[in-house]
mmCIF file of C-alpha atoms in Angstrom:
data_model
loop_
_atom_site.group_PDB
_atom_site.id
_atom_site.type_symbol
_atom_site.label_atom_id
_atom_site.label_comp_id
_atom_site.label_asym_id
_atom_site.label_seq_id
_atom_site.Cartn_x
_atom_site.Cartn_y
_atom_site.Cartn_z
ATOM 1 C CA UNK T 1 -5.685 -22.174 -0.965
ATOM 2 C CA UNK T 2 -4.182 -18.875 -2.076
ATOM 3 C CA UNK T 3 -5.830 -16.420 -4.404
ATOM 4 C CA UNK T 4 -3.914 -14.088 -6.697
ATOM 5 C CA UNK T 5 -4.389 -10.411 -7.492
ATOM 6 C CA UNK T 6 -2.700 -8.715 -10.453
ATOM 7 C CA UNK T 7 -1.386 -5.279 -9.482
ATOM 8 C CA UNK T 8 0.891 -2.823 -11.236
ATOM 9 C CA UNK T 9 4.217 -4.632 -11.594
ATOM 10 C CA UNK T 10 3.272 -8.192 -10.671
ATOM 11 C CA UNK T 11 0.975 -10.578 -8.823
ATOM 12 C CA UNK T 12 0.154 -10.656 -5.101
ATOM 13 C CA UNK T 13 -0.848 -13.913 -3.368
ATOM 14 C CA UNK T 14 -3.187 -13.876 -0.392
ATOM 15 C CA UNK T 15 -5.432 -16.215 1.564
ATOM 16 C CA UNK T 16 -8.762 -15.340 3.177
ATOM 17 C CA UNK T 17 -10.532 -17.016 6.084
ATOM 18 C CA UNK T 18 -13.614 -16.192 8.147
ATOM 19 C CA UNK T 19 -16.316 -13.583 7.825
ATOM 20 C CA UNK T 20 -16.934 -10.192 9.359
ATOM 21 C CA UNK T 21 -14.922 -6.941 9.384
ATOM 22 C CA UNK T 22 -11.767 -7.217 7.299
ATOM 23 C CA UNK T 23 -8.266 -7.501 8.770
ATOM 24 C CA UNK T 24 -5.295 -7.658 6.387
ATOM 25 C CA UNK T 25 -2.051 -9.175 7.708
ATOM 26 C CA UNK T 26 1.305 -8.306 6.109
ATOM 27 C CA UNK T 27 4.588 -9.976 7.098
ATOM 28 C CA UNK T 28 8.206 -8.789 7.131
ATOM 29 C CA UNK T 29 10.997 -9.254 4.621
ATOM 30 C CA UNK T 30 12.297 -12.741 3.877
ATOM 31 C CA UNK T 31 9.052 -14.258 5.119
ATOM 32 C CA UNK T 32 5.580 -15.270 3.950
ATOM 33 C CA UNK T 33 1.976 -15.200 5.132
ATOM 34 C CA UNK T 34 2.797 -18.358 7.142
ATOM 35 C CA UNK T 35 4.235 -16.013 9.774
ATOM 36 C CA UNK T 36 0.629 -15.484 10.945
ATOM 37 C CA UNK T 37 -0.362 -19.156 11.089
ATOM 38 C CA UNK T 38 -1.054 -18.987 14.849
ATOM 39 C CA UNK T 39 -2.816 -15.611 14.663
ATOM 40 C CA UNK T 40 -5.321 -16.166 11.838
ATOM 41 C CA UNK T 41 -7.519 -18.818 13.545
ATOM 42 C CA UNK T 42 -7.886 -16.689 16.662
ATOM 43 C CA UNK T 43 -8.916 -13.587 14.718
ATOM 44 C CA UNK T 44 -11.388 -15.651 12.679
ATOM 45 C CA UNK T 45 -12.845 -17.086 15.902
ATOM 46 C CA UNK T 46 -13.248 -13.511 17.179
ATOM 47 C CA UNK T 47 -15.496 -12.691 14.203
ATOM 48 C CA UNK T 48 -13.170 -11.213 11.593
ATOM 49 C CA UNK T 49 -12.542 -11.903 7.927
ATOM 50 C CA UNK T 50 -8.771 -12.264 7.752
ATOM 51 C CA UNK T 51 -6.610 -11.902 4.656
ATOM 52 C CA UNK T 52 -2.963 -12.949 5.043
ATOM 53 C CA UNK T 53 -0.864 -11.502 2.222
ATOM 54 C CA UNK T 54 2.454 -12.524 0.691
ATOM 55 C CA UNK T 55 4.429 -9.336 0.049
ATOM 56 C CA UNK T 56 5.825 -8.633 -3.395
ATOM 57 C CA UNK T 57 8.798 -10.928 -3.971
ATOM 58 C CA UNK T 58 7.803 -13.218 -1.101
ATOM 59 C CA UNK T 59 5.873 -16.439 -0.541
ATOM 60 C CA UNK T 60 3.775 -17.221 -3.588
ATOM 61 C CA UNK T 61 3.635 -13.658 -4.913
ATOM 62 C CA UNK T 62 5.547 -12.723 -8.046
ATOM 63 C CA UNK T 63 9.317 -12.551 -7.564
ATOM 64 C CA UNK T 64 10.399 -9.803 -9.974
ATOM 65 C CA UNK T 65 9.404 -6.236 -9.068
ATOM 66 C CA UNK T 66 10.723 -2.780 -9.974
ATOM 67 C CA UNK T 67 10.694 -1.384 -6.404
ATOM 68 C CA UNK T 68 10.791 -2.603 -2.802
ATOM 69 C CA UNK T 69 9.962 0.541 -0.809
ATOM 70 C CA UNK T 70 7.337 0.790 1.894
ATOM 71 C CA UNK T 71 5.344 3.067 -0.408
ATOM 72 C CA UNK T 72 5.378 0.402 -3.123
ATOM 73 C CA UNK T 73 4.285 -2.276 -0.623
ATOM 74 C CA UNK T 74 1.540 0.051 0.651
ATOM 75 C CA UNK T 75 0.141 0.247 -2.878
ATOM 76 C CA UNK T 76 -0.098 -3.556 -3.025
ATOM 77 C CA UNK T 77 -1.843 -3.736 0.341
ATOM 78 C CA UNK T 78 -4.341 -1.045 -0.618
ATOM 79 C CA UNK T 79 -5.070 -2.929 -3.841
ATOM 80 C CA UNK T 80 -5.870 -6.050 -1.808
ATOM 81 C CA UNK T 81 -8.153 -4.059 0.515
ATOM 82 C CA UNK T 82 -10.030 -2.572 -2.444
ATOM 83 C CA UNK T 83 -10.334 -5.962 -4.111
ATOM 84 C CA UNK T 84 -11.730 -7.577 -0.970
ATOM 85 C CA UNK T 85 -14.139 -4.748 -0.291
ATOM 86 C CA UNK T 86 -12.657 -2.613 2.479
ATOM 87 C CA UNK T 87 -12.343 -0.749 4.703
ATOM 88 C CA UNK T 88 -9.879 -2.844 6.691
ATOM 89 C CA UNK T 89 -7.681 -2.978 9.725
ATOM 90 C CA UNK T 90 -4.099 -3.251 8.485
ATOM 91 C CA UNK T 91 -1.537 -5.241 10.478
ATOM 92 C CA UNK T 92 2.072 -4.888 9.373
ATOM 93 C CA UNK T 93 5.269 -6.462 10.689
ATOM 94 C CA UNK T 94 8.729 -4.871 10.368
ATOM 95 C CA UNK T 95 8.967 -3.340 6.860
ATOM 96 C CA UNK T 96 5.186 -3.780 6.522
ATOM 97 C CA UNK T 97 4.655 -1.705 9.652
ATOM 98 C CA UNK T 98 6.030 1.221 7.690
ATOM 99 C CA UNK T 99 3.973 0.217 4.661
ATOM 100 C CA UNK T 100 0.820 0.179 6.802
ATOM 101 C CA UNK T 101 1.608 3.727 7.920
ATOM 102 C CA UNK T 102 1.928 4.885 4.326
ATOM 103 C CA UNK T 103 -1.284 3.098 3.316
ATOM 104 C CA UNK T 104 -3.272 4.681 6.158
ATOM 105 C CA UNK T 105 -1.974 8.137 5.239
ATOM 106 C CA UNK T 106 -2.681 7.689 1.522
ATOM 107 C CA UNK T 107 -6.194 6.229 1.805
ATOM 108 C CA UNK T 108 -7.768 7.126 5.172
ATOM 109 C CA UNK T 109 -11.205 5.993 3.978
ATOM 110 C CA UNK T 110 -9.885 2.448 3.360
ATOM 111 C CA UNK T 111 -7.922 1.891 6.594
ATOM 112 C CA UNK T 112 -9.846 2.045 9.875
ATOM 113 C CA UNK T 113 -6.958 1.135 12.201
ATOM 114 C CA UNK T 114 -3.311 0.086 12.002
ATOM 115 C CA UNK T 115 -1.334 -2.405 14.066
ATOM 116 C CA UNK T 116 2.451 -2.174 13.703
ATOM 117 C CA UNK T 117 4.452 -5.159 14.964
ATOM 118 C CA UNK T 118 8.148 -4.374 15.541
ATOM 119 C CA UNK T 119 7.868 -1.764 12.789
ATOM 120 C CA UNK T 120 10.553 -0.009 10.785
ATOM 121 C CA UNK T 121 8.585 3.202 10.355
ATOM 122 C CA UNK T 122 11.154 5.944 11.073
ATOM 123 C CA UNK T 123 14.548 6.964 9.770
ATOM 124 C CA UNK T 124 17.083 4.859 11.655
ATOM 125 C CA UNK T 125 20.313 5.922 13.328
ATOM 126 C CA UNK T 126 22.861 3.955 15.344
ATOM 127 C CA UNK T 127 24.706 5.432 18.301
ATOM 128 C CA UNK T 128 28.088 4.141 19.403
ATOM 129 C CA UNK T 129 26.609 2.995 22.712
ATOM 130 C CA UNK T 130 24.073 0.799 20.902
ATOM 131 C CA UNK T 131 26.845 -1.590 19.889
ATOM 132 C CA UNK T 132 27.428 -2.420 23.546
ATOM 133 C CA UNK T 133 24.058 -4.212 23.573
ATOM 134 C CA UNK T 134 24.943 -7.798 22.690
ATOM 135 C CA UNK T 135 21.673 -8.887 21.069
ATOM 136 C CA UNK T 136 21.627 -5.755 18.906
ATOM 137 C CA UNK T 137 25.227 -6.270 17.822
ATOM 138 C CA UNK T 138 24.672 -9.949 17.013
ATOM 139 C CA UNK T 139 21.442 -9.288 15.127
ATOM 140 C CA UNK T 140 22.865 -6.395 13.114
ATOM 141 C CA UNK T 141 25.955 -8.353 12.009
ATOM 142 C CA UNK T 142 23.827 -11.265 10.821
ATOM 143 C CA UNK T 143 21.360 -8.985 9.041
ATOM 144 C CA UNK T 144 24.121 -7.097 7.275
ATOM 145 C CA UNK T 145 25.831 -10.332 6.295
ATOM 146 C CA UNK T 146 22.662 -11.923 4.941
ATOM 147 C CA UNK T 147 21.958 -8.865 2.824
ATOM 148 C CA UNK T 148 25.502 -8.309 1.610
ATOM 149 C CA UNK T 149 26.216 -11.911 0.655
ATOM 150 C CA UNK T 150 22.703 -13.147 -0.124
ATOM 151 C CA UNK T 151 23.270 -15.836 2.485
ATOM 152 C CA UNK T 152 20.382 -18.037 3.576
ATOM 153 C CA UNK T 153 22.619 -19.452 6.318
ATOM 154 C CA UNK T 154 23.209 -16.004 7.826
ATOM 155 C CA UNK T 155 19.495 -15.168 7.573
ATOM 156 C CA UNK T 156 18.677 -18.319 9.518
ATOM 157 C CA UNK T 157 21.343 -17.326 12.043
ATOM 158 C CA UNK T 158 19.658 -13.917 12.378
ATOM 159 C CA UNK T 159 16.304 -15.594 12.990
ATOM 160 C CA UNK T 160 17.818 -17.547 15.863
ATOM 161 C CA UNK T 161 18.703 -14.219 17.508
ATOM 162 C CA UNK T 162 15.359 -12.656 16.545
ATOM 163 C CA UNK T 163 13.502 -15.429 18.427
ATOM 164 C CA UNK T 164 15.160 -15.231 21.875
ATOM 165 C CA UNK T 165 14.347 -17.879 24.469
ATOM 166 C CA UNK T 166 11.888 -20.650 23.741
ATOM 167 C CA UNK T 167 11.129 -21.177 20.055
ATOM 168 C CA UNK T 168 7.579 -21.857 18.746
ATOM 169 C CA UNK T 169 6.477 -25.492 18.544
ATOM 170 C CA UNK T 170 6.603 -25.330 14.739
ATOM 171 C CA UNK T 171 10.133 -23.863 14.659
ATOM 172 C CA UNK T 172 11.780 -26.558 12.540
ATOM 173 C CA UNK T 173 8.943 -26.452 10.010
ATOM 174 C CA UNK T 174 9.042 -22.657 9.918
ATOM 175 C CA UNK T 175 12.787 -22.547 9.284
ATOM 176 C CA UNK T 176 12.469 -25.198 6.586
ATOM 177 C CA UNK T 177 9.772 -23.223 4.796
ATOM 178 C CA UNK T 178 11.775 -19.972 4.944
ATOM 179 C CA UNK T 179 14.905 -21.754 3.761
ATOM 180 C CA UNK T 180 13.073 -23.320 0.806
ATOM 181 C CA UNK T 181 11.436 -20.038 -0.236
ATOM 182 C CA UNK T 182 14.672 -18.031 -0.112
ATOM 183 C CA UNK T 183 16.342 -20.559 -2.403
ATOM 184 C CA UNK T 184 13.698 -20.002 -5.084
ATOM 185 C CA UNK T 185 14.754 -17.706 -7.960
ATOM 186 C CA UNK T 186 14.348 -14.041 -7.051
ATOM 187 C CA UNK T 187 13.398 -14.508 -3.395
ATOM 188 C CA UNK T 188 16.770 -13.600 -1.881
ATOM 189 C CA UNK T 189 16.945 -10.670 -4.302
ATOM 190 C CA UNK T 190 13.652 -9.442 -2.825
ATOM 191 C CA UNK T 191 15.046 -9.722 0.719
ATOM 192 C CA UNK T 192 18.148 -7.815 -0.314
ATOM 193 C CA UNK T 193 16.083 -5.187 -2.115
ATOM 194 C CA UNK T 194 13.878 -4.590 0.915
ATOM 195 C CA UNK T 195 16.921 -4.511 3.170
ATOM 196 C CA UNK T 196 18.463 -1.723 1.120
ATOM 197 C CA UNK T 197 15.396 0.513 1.503
ATOM 198 C CA UNK T 198 15.022 3.032 4.311
ATOM 199 C CA UNK T 199 11.891 3.858 6.352
ATOM 200 C CA UNK T 200 12.146 7.555 5.499
ATOM 201 C CA UNK T 201 9.052 7.474 3.282
ATOM 202 C CA UNK T 202 6.996 5.980 6.106
ATOM 203 C CA UNK T 203 8.367 8.354 8.728
ATOM 204 C CA UNK T 204 7.371 11.312 6.608
ATOM 205 C CA UNK T 205 3.749 10.098 6.611
ATOM 206 C CA UNK T 206 3.316 9.438 10.342
ATOM 207 C CA UNK T 207 1.859 12.889 10.902
ATOM 208 C CA UNK T 208 -0.713 12.300 8.134
ATOM 209 C CA UNK T 209 -2.275 9.195 9.696
ATOM 210 C CA UNK T 210 -5.865 9.739 10.851
ATOM 211 C CA UNK T 211 -6.815 6.357 12.308
ATOM 212 C CA UNK T 212 -5.834 4.750 15.639
ATOM 213 C CA UNK T 213 -2.483 2.948 15.670
ATOM 214 C CA UNK T 214 -1.226 0.189 17.970
ATOM 215 C CA UNK T 215 2.535 -0.383 18.094
ATOM 216 C CA UNK T 216 3.700 -3.687 19.584
ATOM 217 C CA UNK T 217 7.363 -4.220 20.444
ATOM 218 C CA UNK T 218 9.257 -7.092 22.056
ATOM 219 C CA UNK T 219 11.520 -6.188 24.942
ATOM 220 C CA UNK T 220 14.305 -8.367 23.477
ATOM 221 C CA UNK T 221 13.986 -7.332 19.840
ATOM 222 C CA UNK T 222 17.552 -7.408 18.463
ATOM 223 C CA UNK T 223 16.791 -4.900 15.721
ATOM 224 C CA UNK T 224 17.021 -2.041 18.218
ATOM 225 C CA UNK T 225 19.245 -1.441 21.220
ATOM 226 C CA UNK T 226 16.185 0.046 22.962
ATOM 227 C CA UNK T 227 12.920 -1.299 21.483
ATOM 228 C CA UNK T 228 10.783 0.704 23.915
ATOM 229 C CA UNK T 229 12.406 3.961 22.814
ATOM 230 C CA UNK T 230 11.821 3.091 19.148
ATOM 231 C CA UNK T 231 8.158 2.257 19.740
ATOM 232 C CA UNK T 232 7.666 5.414 21.779
ATOM 233 C CA UNK T 233 9.205 7.528 19.023
ATOM 234 C CA UNK T 234 6.753 6.093 16.476
ATOM 235 C CA UNK T 235 3.800 6.895 18.745
ATOM 236 C CA UNK T 236 5.092 10.402 19.451
ATOM 237 C CA UNK T 237 5.380 11.149 15.726
ATOM 238 C CA UNK T 238 1.687 10.337 15.181
ATOM 239 C CA UNK T 239 -1.013 12.947 15.714
ATOM 240 C CA UNK T 240 -1.771 13.341 19.412
ATOM 241 C CA UNK T 241 -3.963 10.624 20.913
ATOM 242 C CA UNK T 242 -3.862 8.216 17.969
ATOM 243 C CA UNK T 243 -0.969 5.965 19.003
ATOM 244 C CA UNK T 244 -0.625 3.322 21.719
ATOM 245 C CA UNK T 245 2.522 1.364 22.562
ATOM 246 C CA UNK T 246 2.461 -2.124 24.077
ATOM 247 C CA UNK T 247 5.553 -4.120 25.065
ATOM 248 C CA UNK T 248 5.692 -7.926 25.198
ATOM 249 C CA UNK T 249 8.199 -9.148 27.767
ATOM 250 C CA UNK T 250 10.717 -11.617 26.373
ATOM 251 C CA UNK T 251 9.639 -11.251 22.745
ATOM 252 C CA UNK T 252 12.086 -10.640 19.930
ATOM 253 C CA UNK T 253 11.403 -9.304 16.451
ATOM 254 C CA UNK T 254 8.507 -11.716 15.752
ATOM 255 C CA UNK T 255 6.071 -11.261 18.655
ATOM 256 C CA UNK T 256 3.117 -12.523 16.575
ATOM 257 C CA UNK T 257 4.840 -15.877 16.050
ATOM 258 C CA UNK T 258 6.573 -16.162 19.414
ATOM 259 C CA UNK T 259 3.642 -14.985 21.558
ATOM 260 C CA UNK T 260 0.559 -15.133 19.298
ATOM 261 C CA UNK T 261 -1.950 -15.325 22.154
ATOM 262 C CA UNK T 262 -0.629 -12.110 23.690
ATOM 263 C CA UNK T 263 -0.544 -10.322 20.351
ATOM 264 C CA UNK T 264 -4.109 -11.345 19.495
ATOM 265 C CA UNK T 265 -5.298 -10.243 22.939
ATOM 266 C CA UNK T 266 -3.661 -6.830 22.449
ATOM 267 C CA UNK T 267 -5.086 -6.464 18.941
ATOM 268 C CA UNK T 268 -8.630 -7.375 19.960
ATOM 269 C CA UNK T 269 -8.517 -5.060 22.966
ATOM 270 C CA UNK T 270 -7.201 -2.263 20.776
ATOM 271 C CA UNK T 271 -9.918 -2.795 18.154
ATOM 272 C CA UNK T 272 -12.630 -2.700 20.817
ATOM 273 C CA UNK T 273 -11.391 0.686 21.999
ATOM 274 C CA UNK T 274 -10.282 2.084 18.610
ATOM 275 C CA UNK T 275 -13.694 3.426 17.472
ATOM 276 C CA UNK T 276 -13.956 5.516 20.626
ATOM 277 C CA UNK T 277 -10.548 7.081 19.948
ATOM 278 C CA UNK T 278 -10.860 7.509 16.191
#
């Protein structure tokens, strides 16, 4: 059952399982903490206390907020860490990857390590040649359409591109849950608000991060023409020696849902080695 934390501007929903060192999981826009349903049990079994959070405007968190930036989301995540008795490892997907960067830079004593899954953490630019990459072109058109028109249908169409190849066993249930949430009052507005933000605030803080960072990208992520180049650029912008990039072959924009076993294996291996590199 979820718990609720009042923060400046609204209420954040989260769910905690297990005992041990704290890991906080944050999803991407238009989603909910259910995105980590296959990851949480494995991290709990590995000896961690795991808190899966609904971002502001998403899931069961409050719907009406004054801001949607990565810095604003970082404040919510830090509030959850403080409330649960940090420090914590912070795992962020997509927009939350950037938020995790900001949180680690703002409160280095509260964040011991960061995992960024397909993160939007740098200022983005599109080259003309990028549009020749079919999956990127298809994904971008659907993303832009969903944001511009507030279309749940186009968002679902984007998700079909963002999960290339075989879909998870719970795919129909997952789509149904996302569809239902986005039709609740204020939820599509939150998706649109997050979509209009830029990662500039997160990119400006990459050099201020002091903890180890793992970046995980899917080779078929439609959000970038070259996912490896994007992940490498994030690592290169961090202080020397702090960042590690791992690629998951065949994964799209949701590696933690498409290939949870591989993601958990990478995270646990990273956390075993992180103290030696911190």
